[in-house]
Short mmCIF file of C-alpha atoms in Angstrom, two decimals:
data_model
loop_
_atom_site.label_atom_id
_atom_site.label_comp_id
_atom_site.label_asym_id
_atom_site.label_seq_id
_atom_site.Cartn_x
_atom_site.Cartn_y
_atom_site.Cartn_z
CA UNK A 16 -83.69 163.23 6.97
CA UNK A 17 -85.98 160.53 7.94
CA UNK A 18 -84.87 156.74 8.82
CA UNK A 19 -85.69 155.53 4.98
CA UNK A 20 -83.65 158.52 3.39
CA UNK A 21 -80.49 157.32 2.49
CA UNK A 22 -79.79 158.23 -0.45
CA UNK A 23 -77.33 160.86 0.12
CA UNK A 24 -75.73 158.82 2.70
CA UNK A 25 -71.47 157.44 1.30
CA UNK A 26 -71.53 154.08 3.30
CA UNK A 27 -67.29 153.97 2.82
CA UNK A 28 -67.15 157.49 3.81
CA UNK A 29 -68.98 156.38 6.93
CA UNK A 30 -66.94 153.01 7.33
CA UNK A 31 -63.51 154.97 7.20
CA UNK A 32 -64.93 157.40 9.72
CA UNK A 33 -66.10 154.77 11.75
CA UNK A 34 -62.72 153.09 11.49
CA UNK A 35 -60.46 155.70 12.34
CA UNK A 36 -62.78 156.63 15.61
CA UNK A 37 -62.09 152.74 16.14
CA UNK A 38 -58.59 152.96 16.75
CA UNK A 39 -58.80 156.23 18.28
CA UNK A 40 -61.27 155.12 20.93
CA UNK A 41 -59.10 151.25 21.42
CA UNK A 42 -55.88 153.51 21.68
CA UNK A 43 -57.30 156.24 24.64
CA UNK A 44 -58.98 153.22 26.23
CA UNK A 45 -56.32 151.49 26.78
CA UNK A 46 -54.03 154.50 27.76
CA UNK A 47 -57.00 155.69 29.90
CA UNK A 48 -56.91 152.67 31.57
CA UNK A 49 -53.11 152.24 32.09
CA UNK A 50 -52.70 155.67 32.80
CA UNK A 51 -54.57 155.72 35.56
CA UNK A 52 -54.65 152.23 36.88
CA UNK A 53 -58.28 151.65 36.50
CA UNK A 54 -58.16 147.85 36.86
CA UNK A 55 -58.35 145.82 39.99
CA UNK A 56 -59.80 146.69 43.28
CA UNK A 57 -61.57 150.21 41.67
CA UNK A 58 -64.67 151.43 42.46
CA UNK A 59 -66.33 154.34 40.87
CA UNK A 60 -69.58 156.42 41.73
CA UNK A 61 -71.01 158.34 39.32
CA UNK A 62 -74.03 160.89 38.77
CA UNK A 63 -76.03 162.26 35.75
CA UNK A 64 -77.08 165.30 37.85
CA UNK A 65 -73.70 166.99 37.79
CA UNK A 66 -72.64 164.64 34.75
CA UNK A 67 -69.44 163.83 37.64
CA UNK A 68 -67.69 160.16 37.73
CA UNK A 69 -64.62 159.47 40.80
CA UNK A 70 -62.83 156.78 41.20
CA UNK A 71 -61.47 155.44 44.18
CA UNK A 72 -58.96 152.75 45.95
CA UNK A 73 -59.55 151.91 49.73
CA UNK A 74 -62.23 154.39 50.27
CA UNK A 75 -59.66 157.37 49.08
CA UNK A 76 -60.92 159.26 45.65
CA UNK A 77 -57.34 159.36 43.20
CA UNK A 78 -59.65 160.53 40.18
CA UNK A 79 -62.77 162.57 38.70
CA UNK A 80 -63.98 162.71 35.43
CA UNK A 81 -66.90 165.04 33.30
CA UNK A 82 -69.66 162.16 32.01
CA UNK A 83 -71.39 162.91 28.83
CA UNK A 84 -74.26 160.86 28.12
CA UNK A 85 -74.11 158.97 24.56
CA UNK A 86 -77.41 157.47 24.82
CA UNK A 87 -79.14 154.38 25.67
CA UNK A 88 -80.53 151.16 24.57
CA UNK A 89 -83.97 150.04 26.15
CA UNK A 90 -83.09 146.57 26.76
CA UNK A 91 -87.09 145.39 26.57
CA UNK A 92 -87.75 147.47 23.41
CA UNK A 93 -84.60 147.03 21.66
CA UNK A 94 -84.55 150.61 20.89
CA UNK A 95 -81.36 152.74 21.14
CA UNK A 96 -81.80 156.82 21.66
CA UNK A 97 -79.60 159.49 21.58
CA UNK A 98 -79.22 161.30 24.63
CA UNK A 99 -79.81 164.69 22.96
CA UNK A 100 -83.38 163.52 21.80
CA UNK A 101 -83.77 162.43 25.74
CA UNK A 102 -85.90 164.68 27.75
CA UNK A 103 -85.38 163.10 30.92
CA UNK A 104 -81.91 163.79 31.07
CA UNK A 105 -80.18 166.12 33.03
CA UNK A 106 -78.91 168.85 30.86
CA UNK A 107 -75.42 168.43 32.66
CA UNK A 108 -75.23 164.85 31.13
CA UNK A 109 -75.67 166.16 27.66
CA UNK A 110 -72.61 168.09 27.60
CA UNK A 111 -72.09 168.99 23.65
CA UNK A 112 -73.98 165.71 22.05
CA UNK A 113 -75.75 168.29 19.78
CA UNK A 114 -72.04 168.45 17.77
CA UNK A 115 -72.18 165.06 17.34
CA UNK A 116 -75.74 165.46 15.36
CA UNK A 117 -75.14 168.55 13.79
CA UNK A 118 -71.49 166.27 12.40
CA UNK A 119 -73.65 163.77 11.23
CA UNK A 120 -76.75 166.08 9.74
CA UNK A 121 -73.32 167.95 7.93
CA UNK A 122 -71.77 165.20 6.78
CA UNK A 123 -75.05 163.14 5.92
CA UNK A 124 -74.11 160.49 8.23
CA UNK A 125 -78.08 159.31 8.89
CA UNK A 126 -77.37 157.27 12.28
CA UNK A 127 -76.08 160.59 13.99
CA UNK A 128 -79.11 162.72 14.06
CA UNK A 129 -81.79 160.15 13.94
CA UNK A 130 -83.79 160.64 16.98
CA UNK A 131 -83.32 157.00 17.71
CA UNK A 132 -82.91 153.47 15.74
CA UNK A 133 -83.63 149.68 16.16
CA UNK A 134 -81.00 148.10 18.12
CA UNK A 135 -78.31 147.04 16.55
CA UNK A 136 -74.80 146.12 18.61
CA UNK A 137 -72.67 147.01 15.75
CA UNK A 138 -74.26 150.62 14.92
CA UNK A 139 -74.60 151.48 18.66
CA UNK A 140 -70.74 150.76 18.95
CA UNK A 141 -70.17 152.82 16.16
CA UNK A 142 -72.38 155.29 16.60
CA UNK A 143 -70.96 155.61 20.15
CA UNK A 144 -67.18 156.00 19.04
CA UNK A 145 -67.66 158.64 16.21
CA UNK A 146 -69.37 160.76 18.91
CA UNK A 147 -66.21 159.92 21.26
CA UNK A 148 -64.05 161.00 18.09
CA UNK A 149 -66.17 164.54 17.63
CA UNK A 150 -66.15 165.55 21.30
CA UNK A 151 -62.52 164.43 21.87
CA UNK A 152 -63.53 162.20 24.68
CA UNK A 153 -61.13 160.16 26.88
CA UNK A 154 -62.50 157.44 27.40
CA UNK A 155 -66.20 155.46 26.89
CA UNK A 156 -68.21 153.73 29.71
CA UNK A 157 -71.10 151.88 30.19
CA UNK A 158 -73.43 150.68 32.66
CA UNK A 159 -76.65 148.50 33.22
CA UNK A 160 -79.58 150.39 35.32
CA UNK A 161 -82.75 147.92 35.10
CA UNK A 162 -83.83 147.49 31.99
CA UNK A 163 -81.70 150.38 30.35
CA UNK A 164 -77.95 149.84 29.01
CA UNK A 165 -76.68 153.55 29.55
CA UNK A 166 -73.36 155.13 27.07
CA UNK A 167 -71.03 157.30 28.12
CA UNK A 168 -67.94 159.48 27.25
CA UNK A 169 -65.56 159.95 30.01
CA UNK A 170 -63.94 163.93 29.50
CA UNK A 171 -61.31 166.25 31.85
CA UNK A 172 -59.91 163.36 33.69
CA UNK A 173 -57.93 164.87 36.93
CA UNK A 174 -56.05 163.39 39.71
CA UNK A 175 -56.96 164.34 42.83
CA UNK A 176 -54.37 165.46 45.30
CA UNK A 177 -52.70 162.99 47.88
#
């Protein structure tokens, strides 16, 4: 499907998709958050190489996480692309992103396996909580590197023993 072929695509069937990943990602945000106590004097450290986040409180680790990479948005070019069309990736960051464009190649959903689109806020934020809803994530994260806004699902949180 190329970025001008939409005719197949059921914008409601894509707005109630988007909608109910929506709440689902506001709801396991917020208990993510809670849950854990992720607010406050946190830090976190994080790497792409073993796709591994950790969080910590007075220099003591309380929890790890399993980062899958969403995709990014070049800042400069305005450009947002999907982590599985990324080749610079690590393949540990990718974790099972190709579900999320084989769901929307299934389901003619035309943002999903696009190789990449123009920036726009609204369809990254979408885009970023349907894949959040197909890979069951637990949480989403994002960060700022340069001149590249990086996406993230947070998966297999764990506590880490006392």
């Amino acid at each position: 499907m190329t970025v001008d072929d939409r005719s197949k695509h059921d914008h409601s069937d894509w707005e109630a998709v988007v909608l109910a990943a929506r709440e689902r990602a506001r709801s396991r945000q917020a208990l993510m958050v809670e849950r854990f106590g992720l607010s406050g004097d946190v830090r976190y450290d994080w790497s792409m190489n073993d796709a591994r986040i950790t969080w910590s409180r007075g220099g003591k680790v309380f929890l790890t996480g399993r980062l899958t990479v969403i995709g990014s948005v070049s800042v400069a070019q305005q450009t947002w692309l999907w982590s599985w069309a990324n080749e610079s990736l690590p393949h540990a960051a990718l974790g099972d992103m190709e579900k999320v464009r084989q769901f929307g190649e299934e389901n003619d959903y035309p943002a999903l396996p696009w190789p990449g689109f123009t920036y726009d806020p609204e369809l990254v934020a979408e885009a970023r909580m349907v894949a959040a809803s197909v890979l069951d994530a637990d949480g989403l994260w994002a960060e700022l590197m340069d001149d590249v806004q990086l996406h993230f699902m947070i998966h297999d949180l764990a506590l880490t023993a006392e």
